Amino acid sequence: MTLGTTFAVSLVGLSGHLVEVQAHLAASVPGFTLVGLPDAALSESRDRVRAAIASSGISWPQRKVTVNLSPASLPKSGSGFDLAIAVAMLAGARRISVSDPEKVVHIGELGLDGRLQPVRGVLPAVAAAVAAGLCDVVVPLEDAQEARLVPGARVVGVASLAEVAALYGAEVPGMVLPSAASRAPRVERPRRAEGDLRDVLGQEQARRAVEVAAAGGHHLLLVGPPGAGKTMLASRITSILPDLDEAEAVEVTAVHSVAGVFDPGQGLVRRPPYEDPHHTATAASIVGGGSGLPRPGAASRAHRGVLFLDEAPEFGSRVLQTLRQPLEHGELVIHRAAGSARYPARFQLVLAANPCPCGLSIGKGIECQCTPIVRRRYFGRLSGPLLDRVDVQVEVRPVTRVDRAGEGDVETSATVAVRVAGARAAAKARLAGTPWSTNAEVPGTWLRERLGAGRGLLADVDTALDRGTLSLRGADRVLRLAWTVADLAGRDAPTRSDVGQGLALRTRGHHG
């Protein structure tokens, strides 16, 4: 029987599916057929595999080769199947041991010279293999460090197909391993410096808003003139957020691995990520997209961290509308002809906006040259449904000389981070046994039930509802903020003062 089998992994979103790779060699007219719903990049593997085998000095029988990727109904994409296809073919041709590769997962792209190239998504792929009970994994040398981050995986990093063939008992004449210098360097993205809150002068209200937003995982809108410090405040939010726990770190690292922006030399991503796309970014670059199966965008790369949109009204309305799904559900489901991909996207959205095109319509707005209709149209680009999902909405005033004089009294990120960590721990303890971990995720009905006899605290909220300055969803947001304020103060339940603070953080400024 001339059949060789091994395993690979197909990634759909972050979900890995084990794929059995079967190679059948028949005594017929020489040819190569690949079946099992391969995409264009995968279909080209026959030429890469044939050239790589020849370049490795391994003789190849002139037979008809049929390679099946099972289950055949699952769409498969990318070049990461090359190594598994080559190993199955070599096993079927009896050039290597038939039984040894049968319970091993092979991941990697082949060059025409037989070298193995790194691929994206190694971490979730190896995790899926281990979860399915296959712990032996062969990956390109550059990906071995990332693969070893998965607990329970027995990883072998190899540089070439010849090296893999030698592992399975093949005699490879004059095998020369490619030098590290000859391999394509991995593109590394330098880790962003987080900065410190002490760099922000004055802005007590805005700093308080940032602290409350970080403590409860709330979305945040900062409105103010150019140069007031909106971008600086937003960029320092991650500096006061606590480290990711083990499960969150693995999840975030998996997203970054699939997106191709993960540096395995720095281990799992332990700090909350920060993404700040430019306002010219397309919807696909924010929420994910691409031909075939889509890649994660900035919203998914910001999972468990911060997505910051500077000059938010300048973003396309379609881009802003696409954010409503992840804000509500904490994940993105992207549908394409080749299939749908599901990516986590539970981020904190931080928006910064000028109050009008010239940016001077703040306070009394004496210097502003914009007409009322221009101002309304400009800020109207941030749609009501989107703003309704943003818990904290605060006005950032220009920095005064008094603010600059008090430069030495400003709290550092480390000081604020201790309070934020305490508030998050309190919320986590209260929400134990529920699907939520931060106040921002909790539905208003659950929070209202927790108030019990303290329902009279909501008198100010009821008044705002009657006046029309709050929607029903906005009232729930105020209640969430009140719980976060109470957590920061170390209280077991919100007081009327906490509810008042929540109302102030929700309804301050031009946007009601």
Coordinates of C-alpha atoms in Angstrom, one line a residue:
M1 CA 0.0 0.0 0.0
T2 CA 1.5 3.3 -1.1
L3 CA -0.3 5.7 1.4
G4 CA 1.4 8.1 3.8
T5 CA -0.4 10.1 6.4
T6 CA 0.4 12.9 8.9
F7 CA -1.4 15.9 10.4
A8 CA -1.6 19.7 9.9
V9 CA -3.9 22.4 11.4
S10 CA -6.3 24.7 9.6
L11 CA -7.0 28.0 11.3
V12 CA -10.5 29.6 10.9
G13 CA -10.3 32.8 12.9
L14 CA -8.6 31.7 16.1
S15 CA -10.2 28.2 16.0
G16 CA -7.7 25.5 15.0
H17 CA -9.1 22.3 13.3
L18 CA -6.9 19.2 12.9
V19 CA -6.5 18.2 9.3
E20 CA -5.3 14.7 8.3
V21 CA -3.0 14.9 5.3
Q22 CA -3.1 11.7 3.2
A23 CA -0.8 11.1 0.2
H24 CA -1.6 8.2 -2.2
L25 CA 0.9 7.2 -4.9
A26 CA -0.4 5.2 -7.8
A27 CA 1.5 3.5 -10.7
S28 CA 0.1 5.7 -13.4
V29 CA 0.9 8.7 -15.5
P30 CA 2.9 11.1 -13.3
G31 CA 0.9 14.0 -11.9
F32 CA -0.1 15.7 -8.7
T33 CA -3.7 16.3 -7.5
L34 CA -4.6 18.2 -4.3
V35 CA -8.1 17.8 -3.0
G36 CA -10.0 19.0 0.1
L37 CA -11.1 22.6 -0.5
P38 CA -7.6 24.2 -0.8
D39 CA -7.4 28.0 -1.5
A40 CA -5.1 29.5 -4.2
A41 CA -2.0 29.7 -2.0
L42 CA -2.5 26.1 -0.8
S43 CA -3.0 24.8 -4.4
E44 CA 0.4 26.2 -5.3
S45 CA 2.0 24.0 -2.7
R46 CA 2.4 21.2 -5.2
D47 CA 5.1 23.2 -7.1
R48 CA 6.8 24.3 -3.8
V49 CA 6.8 20.7 -2.4
R50 CA 8.1 19.1 -5.6
A51 CA 10.9 21.6 -5.9
A52 CA 11.8 21.4 -2.2
I53 CA 12.0 17.6 -2.4
A54 CA 14.3 17.8 -5.4
S55 CA 16.5 20.5 -3.8
S56 CA 16.8 18.3 -0.7
G57 CA 18.5 15.6 -2.7
I58 CA 15.7 13.0 -2.3
S59 CA 14.9 10.9 -5.4
W60 CA 11.2 11.1 -6.4
P61 CA 9.4 8.2 -8.1
Q62 CA 7.5 9.0 -11.3
R63 CA 4.0 8.2 -10.1
K64 CA 0.6 9.8 -9.9
V65 CA 0.2 11.5 -6.5
T66 CA -3.1 12.4 -4.9
V67 CA -3.1 14.4 -1.7
N68 CA -6.3 14.6 0.3
L69 CA -6.9 17.1 3.2
S70 CA -9.5 15.6 5.5
P71 CA -12.1 16.7 6.5
A72 CA -12.7 17.6 2.9
S73 CA -15.6 20.0 3.7
L74 CA -13.5 22.4 5.8
P75 CA -12.0 25.3 3.8
K76 CA -8.2 25.4 4.1
S77 CA -6.0 28.4 3.3
G78 CA -2.4 29.5 3.5
S79 CA 1.0 27.9 2.9
G80 CA 1.4 26.3 6.3
F81 CA 0.4 22.9 4.9
D82 CA 3.5 22.6 2.7
L83 CA 5.5 20.6 5.3
A84 CA 2.7 18.2 6.1
I85 CA 2.1 17.5 2.4
A86 CA 5.8 16.9 1.8
V87 CA 6.1 14.5 4.8
A88 CA 2.9 12.5 3.7
M89 CA 4.3 12.2 0.2
L90 CA 7.7 11.0 1.4
A91 CA 6.0 8.5 3.7
G92 CA 3.8 7.3 0.8
A93 CA 6.9 6.9 -1.4
R94 CA 8.6 5.0 1.4
R95 CA 11.5 7.5 1.4
I96 CA 10.9 7.9 5.2
S97 CA 9.4 5.8 8.0
V98 CA 5.6 5.4 7.4
S99 CA 4.5 5.0 11.0
D100 CA 6.6 7.8 12.7
P101 CA 4.8 10.8 11.1
E102 CA 1.3 9.4 11.6
K103 CA 0.8 11.0 15.0
V104 CA 2.8 14.2 14.5
V105 CA 1.5 17.6 13.4
H106 CA 3.6 19.4 10.8
I107 CA 3.3 23.2 10.3
G108 CA 5.5 25.3 7.9
E109 CA 5.9 26.8 4.4
L110 CA 8.6 25.4 2.1
G111 CA 10.9 27.4 -0.1
L112 CA 12.0 26.0 -3.5
D113 CA 15.4 25.3 -2.0
G114 CA 13.9 23.1 0.8
R115 CA 14.2 25.7 3.6
L116 CA 11.3 26.0 6.0
Q117 CA 9.8 29.5 6.3
P118 CA 7.9 30.7 9.4
V119 CA 4.1 31.1 9.2
R120 CA 1.4 33.1 11.1
G121 CA -0.8 31.6 13.8
V122 CA 1.6 29.0 15.1
L123 CA 0.5 29.5 18.8
P124 CA -3.3 28.8 18.2
A125 CA -2.4 26.1 15.8
V126 CA -0.2 24.2 18.2
A127 CA -2.7 24.8 21.0
A128 CA -5.4 23.2 18.8
A129 CA -3.2 20.2 18.1
V130 CA -2.4 19.7 21.8
A131 CA -6.1 20.0 22.7
A132 CA -6.9 17.3 20.1
G133 CA -4.4 15.0 21.8
L134 CA -1.4 15.3 19.4
C135 CA 1.4 16.8 21.4
D136 CA 4.3 16.2 19.0
V137 CA 4.7 19.1 16.7
V138 CA 7.3 20.0 14.0
V139 CA 7.6 23.7 13.1
P140 CA 10.0 26.0 11.4
L141 CA 13.0 27.0 13.5
E142 CA 11.9 30.6 13.8
D143 CA 8.5 29.5 15.1
A144 CA 9.8 27.0 17.7
Q145 CA 10.0 29.6 20.5
E146 CA 6.4 30.6 19.9
A147 CA 5.2 27.0 19.7
R148 CA 6.9 26.2 23.1
L149 CA 4.6 28.7 24.8
V150 CA 1.8 26.2 24.6
P151 CA 1.8 23.9 27.7
G152 CA 2.1 20.2 27.0
A153 CA 3.5 20.6 23.4
R154 CA 6.6 18.6 22.5
V155 CA 8.1 20.9 19.8
V156 CA 10.9 20.2 17.3
G157 CA 12.2 23.2 15.4
V158 CA 13.7 22.5 12.0
A159 CA 15.4 24.6 9.3
S160 CA 14.8 22.5 6.2
L161 CA 12.9 19.6 4.6
A162 CA 16.1 17.6 4.5
E163 CA 16.4 17.9 8.3
V164 CA 12.8 16.6 8.7
A165 CA 13.5 13.7 6.4
A166 CA 16.6 12.8 8.4
L167 CA 14.5 12.8 11.6
Y168 CA 12.3 10.1 10.1
G169 CA 15.2 7.9 9.0
A170 CA 15.9 9.1 5.4
E171 CA 19.4 9.1 4.1
V172 CA 19.9 12.6 2.7
P173 CA 23.2 12.8 0.8
G174 CA 25.5 15.7 1.8
M175 CA 22.7 17.5 3.8
V176 CA 23.7 21.1 4.3
L177 CA 21.5 23.1 6.7
P178 CA 20.8 26.7 5.7
S179 CA 22.6 29.2 7.9
A180 CA 20.6 31.5 10.1
A181 CA 21.8 34.5 8.0
S182 CA 20.3 33.0 4.9
R183 CA 16.8 32.7 6.3
A184 CA 14.4 35.5 6.0
P185 CA 14.4 37.7 9.1
R186 CA 11.3 37.8 11.1
V187 CA 9.6 41.2 11.1
E188 CA 9.5 42.4 14.7
R189 CA 7.3 45.3 15.9
P190 CA 8.9 47.2 18.7
R191 CA 6.9 47.2 21.9
R192 CA 5.3 50.6 22.6
A193 CA 6.5 52.6 25.6
E194 CA 3.4 53.2 27.8
G195 CA 4.3 56.6 29.2
D196 CA 3.2 57.9 32.6
L197 CA 0.2 59.8 33.8
R198 CA 2.4 62.3 35.6
D199 CA 3.3 63.7 32.1
V200 CA -0.3 65.1 32.0
L201 CA -0.5 68.5 33.7
G202 CA -3.7 69.6 35.4
Q203 CA -6.9 68.0 33.9
E204 CA -8.1 66.7 37.2
Q205 CA -11.6 65.9 35.9
A206 CA -10.2 64.2 32.8
R207 CA -7.7 62.2 34.8
R208 CA -10.5 61.1 37.1
A209 CA -12.5 60.0 34.1
V210 CA -9.5 58.0 32.7
E211 CA -9.1 56.3 36.2
V212 CA -12.8 55.4 36.4
A213 CA -12.8 54.1 32.8
A214 CA -9.8 51.9 33.5
A215 CA -11.2 50.6 36.7
G216 CA -14.5 49.5 35.2
G217 CA -13.4 48.7 31.7
H218 CA -15.7 51.5 30.4
H219 CA -15.5 53.1 27.0
L220 CA -14.4 56.8 27.0
L221 CA -15.0 59.9 25.0
L222 CA -12.7 63.0 25.4
V223 CA -13.9 66.2 23.9
G224 CA -11.6 69.3 23.8
P225 CA -9.6 71.8 21.8
P226 CA -6.3 70.8 20.1
G227 CA -3.4 70.7 22.5
A228 CA -5.5 70.1 25.6
G229 CA -3.9 66.7 26.2
K230 CA -6.6 64.3 24.9
T231 CA -4.1 62.1 23.0
M232 CA -1.7 62.1 25.9
L233 CA -4.4 61.0 28.3
A234 CA -5.6 58.2 26.0
S235 CA -2.1 56.8 25.4
R236 CA -1.5 56.5 29.1
I237 CA -4.6 54.4 29.9
T238 CA -2.7 51.1 29.4
S239 CA -0.1 52.2 32.0
I240 CA -2.8 52.0 34.8
L241 CA -4.4 48.8 33.6
P242 CA -3.4 45.6 35.4
D243 CA -1.5 42.8 33.7
L244 CA -3.4 40.2 31.8
D245 CA -4.0 36.9 33.6
E246 CA -2.8 33.6 32.0
A247 CA -5.9 32.8 30.0
E248 CA -6.2 36.4 28.7
A249 CA -2.5 36.5 27.8
V250 CA -2.7 33.3 25.7
E251 CA -5.9 34.6 24.0
V252 CA -4.3 38.0 23.1
T253 CA -1.0 36.3 22.0
A254 CA -3.0 34.0 19.7
V255 CA -4.6 37.0 18.0
H256 CA -1.3 38.8 17.6
S257 CA 0.2 35.5 16.2
V258 CA -2.5 35.2 13.6
A259 CA -2.1 38.9 12.7
G260 CA 1.7 38.4 12.3
V261 CA 2.7 41.1 14.8
F262 CA 3.8 38.8 17.7
D263 CA 7.5 38.6 18.8
P264 CA 8.0 35.3 20.5
G265 CA 11.3 36.5 22.0
Q266 CA 9.3 38.6 24.5
G267 CA 7.0 35.6 25.6
L268 CA 3.3 35.8 26.0
V269 CA 1.7 39.3 25.7
R270 CA 1.2 40.2 29.4
R271 CA 0.4 43.9 29.0
P272 CA -2.9 45.2 27.6
P273 CA -2.4 46.0 23.9
Y274 CA -2.9 49.5 22.5
E275 CA -4.0 50.3 19.0
D276 CA -4.4 53.7 17.5
P277 CA -5.3 53.5 13.8
H278 CA -5.1 56.7 11.6
H279 CA -8.5 58.3 10.7
T280 CA -7.9 57.3 7.1
A281 CA -8.1 53.6 8.0
T282 CA -10.6 51.5 6.2
A283 CA -13.3 49.4 7.8
A284 CA -11.4 46.2 6.9
S285 CA -8.2 47.4 8.6
I286 CA -10.2 48.2 11.8
V287 CA -12.5 45.2 12.1
G288 CA -10.5 42.7 10.0
G289 CA -10.8 41.5 6.4
G290 CA -8.9 40.5 3.3
S291 CA -9.6 38.0 0.5
G292 CA -10.4 34.4 1.4
L293 CA -10.5 33.9 5.2
P294 CA -10.1 37.3 6.8
R295 CA -7.3 38.5 9.1
P296 CA -7.8 40.2 12.4
G297 CA -7.9 44.0 12.3
A298 CA -7.0 46.7 14.9
A299 CA -10.2 46.0 16.9
S300 CA -9.1 42.4 17.5
R301 CA -5.5 43.3 18.0
A302 CA -6.7 45.6 20.8
H303 CA -8.5 42.7 22.5
R304 CA -8.2 43.1 26.4
G305 CA -6.6 46.4 25.8
V306 CA -7.4 49.9 24.3
L307 CA -8.5 50.9 20.8
F308 CA -8.0 54.7 20.5
L309 CA -9.6 56.7 17.7
D310 CA -8.0 60.1 17.6
E311 CA -10.1 62.8 15.8
A312 CA -13.0 60.3 15.9
P313 CA -15.4 62.4 13.7
E314 CA -12.9 62.3 10.9
F315 CA -13.2 58.5 10.6
G316 CA -15.6 57.2 8.0
S317 CA -19.1 56.6 9.2
R318 CA -19.0 53.0 7.9
V319 CA -15.9 52.4 10.1
L320 CA -17.6 53.8 13.2
Q321 CA -20.8 51.8 12.6
T322 CA -18.8 48.5 12.3
L323 CA -17.6 49.0 15.8
R324 CA -21.1 48.6 17.2
Q325 CA -21.0 44.8 17.0
P326 CA -17.8 44.3 19.0
L327 CA -18.8 47.0 21.6
E328 CA -22.0 45.0 22.2
H329 CA -20.8 41.4 22.0
G330 CA -17.0 41.5 22.6
E331 CA -16.2 39.7 19.4
L332 CA -16.2 40.1 15.6
V333 CA -17.7 37.6 13.2
I334 CA -16.5 38.4 9.7
H335 CA -18.2 36.6 6.8
R336 CA -16.5 35.9 3.5
A337 CA -17.2 33.6 0.5
A338 CA -14.5 31.2 1.8
G339 CA -16.1 31.0 5.2
S340 CA -16.6 33.1 8.4
A341 CA -14.0 33.9 11.0
R342 CA -14.6 34.7 14.6
Y343 CA -12.2 36.9 16.5
P344 CA -12.4 38.2 20.1
A345 CA -12.6 42.0 20.3
R346 CA -13.4 42.9 23.9
F347 CA -11.5 46.2 24.0
Q348 CA -11.9 49.6 25.7
L349 CA -12.8 52.1 23.1
V350 CA -11.3 55.6 23.7
L351 CA -12.5 58.4 21.4
A352 CA -11.0 61.8 21.2
A353 CA -12.7 64.6 19.3
N354 CA -12.6 68.3 18.8
P355 CA -16.0 70.0 19.6
C356 CA -16.1 71.5 16.1
P357 CA -14.0 71.7 12.9
C358 CA -11.8 74.6 14.3
G359 CA -11.7 73.0 17.7
L360 CA -12.3 76.2 19.7
S361 CA -16.0 75.7 20.5
I362 CA -15.3 74.9 24.2
G363 CA -16.5 76.8 27.3
K364 CA -18.1 80.0 26.0
G365 CA -16.7 79.4 22.5
I366 CA -15.9 83.1 21.9
E367 CA -13.1 82.4 19.5
C368 CA -14.9 79.7 17.5
Q369 CA -15.7 80.7 13.9
C370 CA -18.0 77.8 13.1
T371 CA -21.7 78.2 12.7
P372 CA -24.1 76.2 14.9
I373 CA -25.2 74.0 12.0
V374 CA -21.5 73.2 11.1
R375 CA -20.8 72.3 14.7
R376 CA -23.8 70.0 14.9
R377 CA -23.0 68.4 11.6
Y378 CA -19.4 67.8 12.6
F379 CA -20.1 66.2 16.0
G380 CA -23.2 64.4 14.4
R381 CA -20.7 62.1 12.6
L382 CA -20.4 60.3 15.9
S383 CA -23.8 58.6 15.7
G384 CA -26.2 58.5 18.6
P385 CA -26.2 54.7 18.8
L386 CA -22.4 54.6 19.0
L387 CA -22.1 57.4 21.6
D388 CA -24.9 55.7 23.7
R389 CA -22.5 52.8 24.1
V390 CA -19.7 55.1 25.5
D391 CA -20.1 55.2 29.3
V392 CA -17.7 58.0 30.1
Q393 CA -18.0 61.3 28.2
V394 CA -15.9 64.1 29.5
E395 CA -14.8 67.6 28.4
V396 CA -11.1 68.4 28.4
R397 CA -10.4 72.1 29.0
P398 CA -7.2 73.9 27.9
V399 CA -4.3 73.8 30.3
T400 CA -3.9 77.0 32.3
R401 CA -0.9 78.6 33.9
V402 CA -2.2 77.4 37.3
D403 CA -2.1 73.8 36.1
R404 CA 1.5 74.2 35.0
A405 CA 2.5 75.6 38.4
G406 CA 1.3 72.4 40.1
E407 CA 3.5 70.2 38.0
G408 CA 5.2 68.5 40.9
D409 CA 2.0 67.3 42.7
V410 CA 0.8 65.0 39.9
E411 CA 0.1 61.4 40.7
T412 CA 2.1 58.8 38.8
S413 CA 0.6 55.9 36.8
A414 CA 2.0 53.4 39.5
T415 CA -0.1 55.1 42.2
V416 CA -3.3 55.2 40.2
A417 CA -2.7 51.6 38.9
V418 CA -2.9 50.3 42.5
R419 CA -6.4 51.8 43.0
V420 CA -7.5 50.5 39.6
A421 CA -6.2 47.0 40.4
G422 CA -8.1 47.1 43.7
A423 CA -11.3 48.2 42.1
R424 CA -11.0 45.5 39.4
A425 CA -10.4 42.8 42.0
A426 CA -13.5 44.0 44.0
A427 CA -15.7 43.8 40.8
K428 CA -14.3 40.4 39.9
A429 CA -15.1 39.1 43.4
R430 CA -18.6 40.5 43.2
L431 CA -19.1 39.0 39.7
A432 CA -17.7 35.6 40.5
G433 CA -19.9 32.9 39.0
T434 CA -21.2 35.2 36.2
P435 CA -19.9 35.5 32.6
W436 CA -18.7 39.0 33.4
S437 CA -15.5 40.3 35.0
T438 CA -15.8 44.1 34.8
N439 CA -18.6 46.5 35.5
A440 CA -18.7 47.7 31.9
E441 CA -20.0 44.2 30.8
V442 CA -22.8 43.9 33.4
P443 CA -26.4 44.4 32.3
G444 CA -28.3 47.2 34.1
T445 CA -31.0 44.8 35.4
W446 CA -28.4 42.8 37.3
L447 CA -26.9 45.9 38.9
R448 CA -30.3 47.3 39.9
E449 CA -31.2 44.0 41.6
R450 CA -28.0 44.3 43.6
L451 CA -29.1 47.7 44.9
G452 CA -32.1 46.1 46.7
A453 CA -33.5 48.6 49.2
G454 CA -31.2 51.3 47.8
R455 CA -33.3 52.0 44.7
G456 CA -34.0 55.5 46.1
L457 CA -30.4 56.3 45.1
L458 CA -31.5 56.6 41.5
A459 CA -33.7 59.7 41.9
D460 CA -31.2 61.9 40.0
V461 CA -31.1 59.3 37.2
D462 CA -34.9 59.2 37.0
T463 CA -35.0 63.0 36.8
A464 CA -32.4 63.0 33.9
L465 CA -34.6 60.3 32.1
D466 CA -37.7 62.5 32.5
R467 CA -35.8 65.5 31.0
G468 CA -34.6 63.4 28.1
T469 CA -30.9 64.1 28.8
L470 CA -30.4 60.3 29.3
S471 CA -31.7 57.3 27.4
L472 CA -32.6 54.1 29.1
R473 CA -29.3 52.6 27.9
G474 CA -27.6 55.7 29.3
A475 CA -29.2 55.1 32.7
D476 CA -27.7 51.6 32.8
R477 CA -24.4 53.1 31.9
V478 CA -24.6 55.6 34.8
L479 CA -25.4 52.7 37.2
R480 CA -22.3 50.9 36.0
L481 CA -20.2 53.9 36.6
A482 CA -21.6 54.4 40.1
W483 CA -20.5 50.8 41.0
T484 CA -17.0 51.5 39.6
V485 CA -16.8 54.7 41.6
A486 CA -17.8 52.7 44.7
D487 CA -15.2 50.1 43.9
L488 CA -12.5 52.7 43.7
A489 CA -13.5 54.1 47.1
G490 CA -13.6 50.6 48.6
R491 CA -17.4 50.6 49.3
D492 CA -19.6 47.5 49.0
A493 CA -22.4 49.4 47.2
P494 CA -22.9 52.8 45.6
T495 CA -24.1 55.8 47.5
R496 CA -26.2 58.7 46.1
S497 CA -22.9 60.6 45.7
D498 CA -21.4 57.8 43.6
V499 CA -24.5 57.8 41.4
G500 CA -24.1 61.6 41.0
Q501 CA -20.5 61.1 40.0
G502 CA -21.6 58.5 37.4
L503 CA -24.2 60.9 36.1
A504 CA -21.6 63.7 35.8
L505 CA -19.1 61.4 34.0
R506 CA -21.9 60.4 31.6
T507 CA -23.6 63.7 30.7
R508 CA -20.9 66.4 30.9
G509 CA -20.2 68.7 28.0
H510 CA -21.6 69.3 24.5
H511 CA -22.9 65.8 23.8
G512 CA -25.6 65.5 26.5

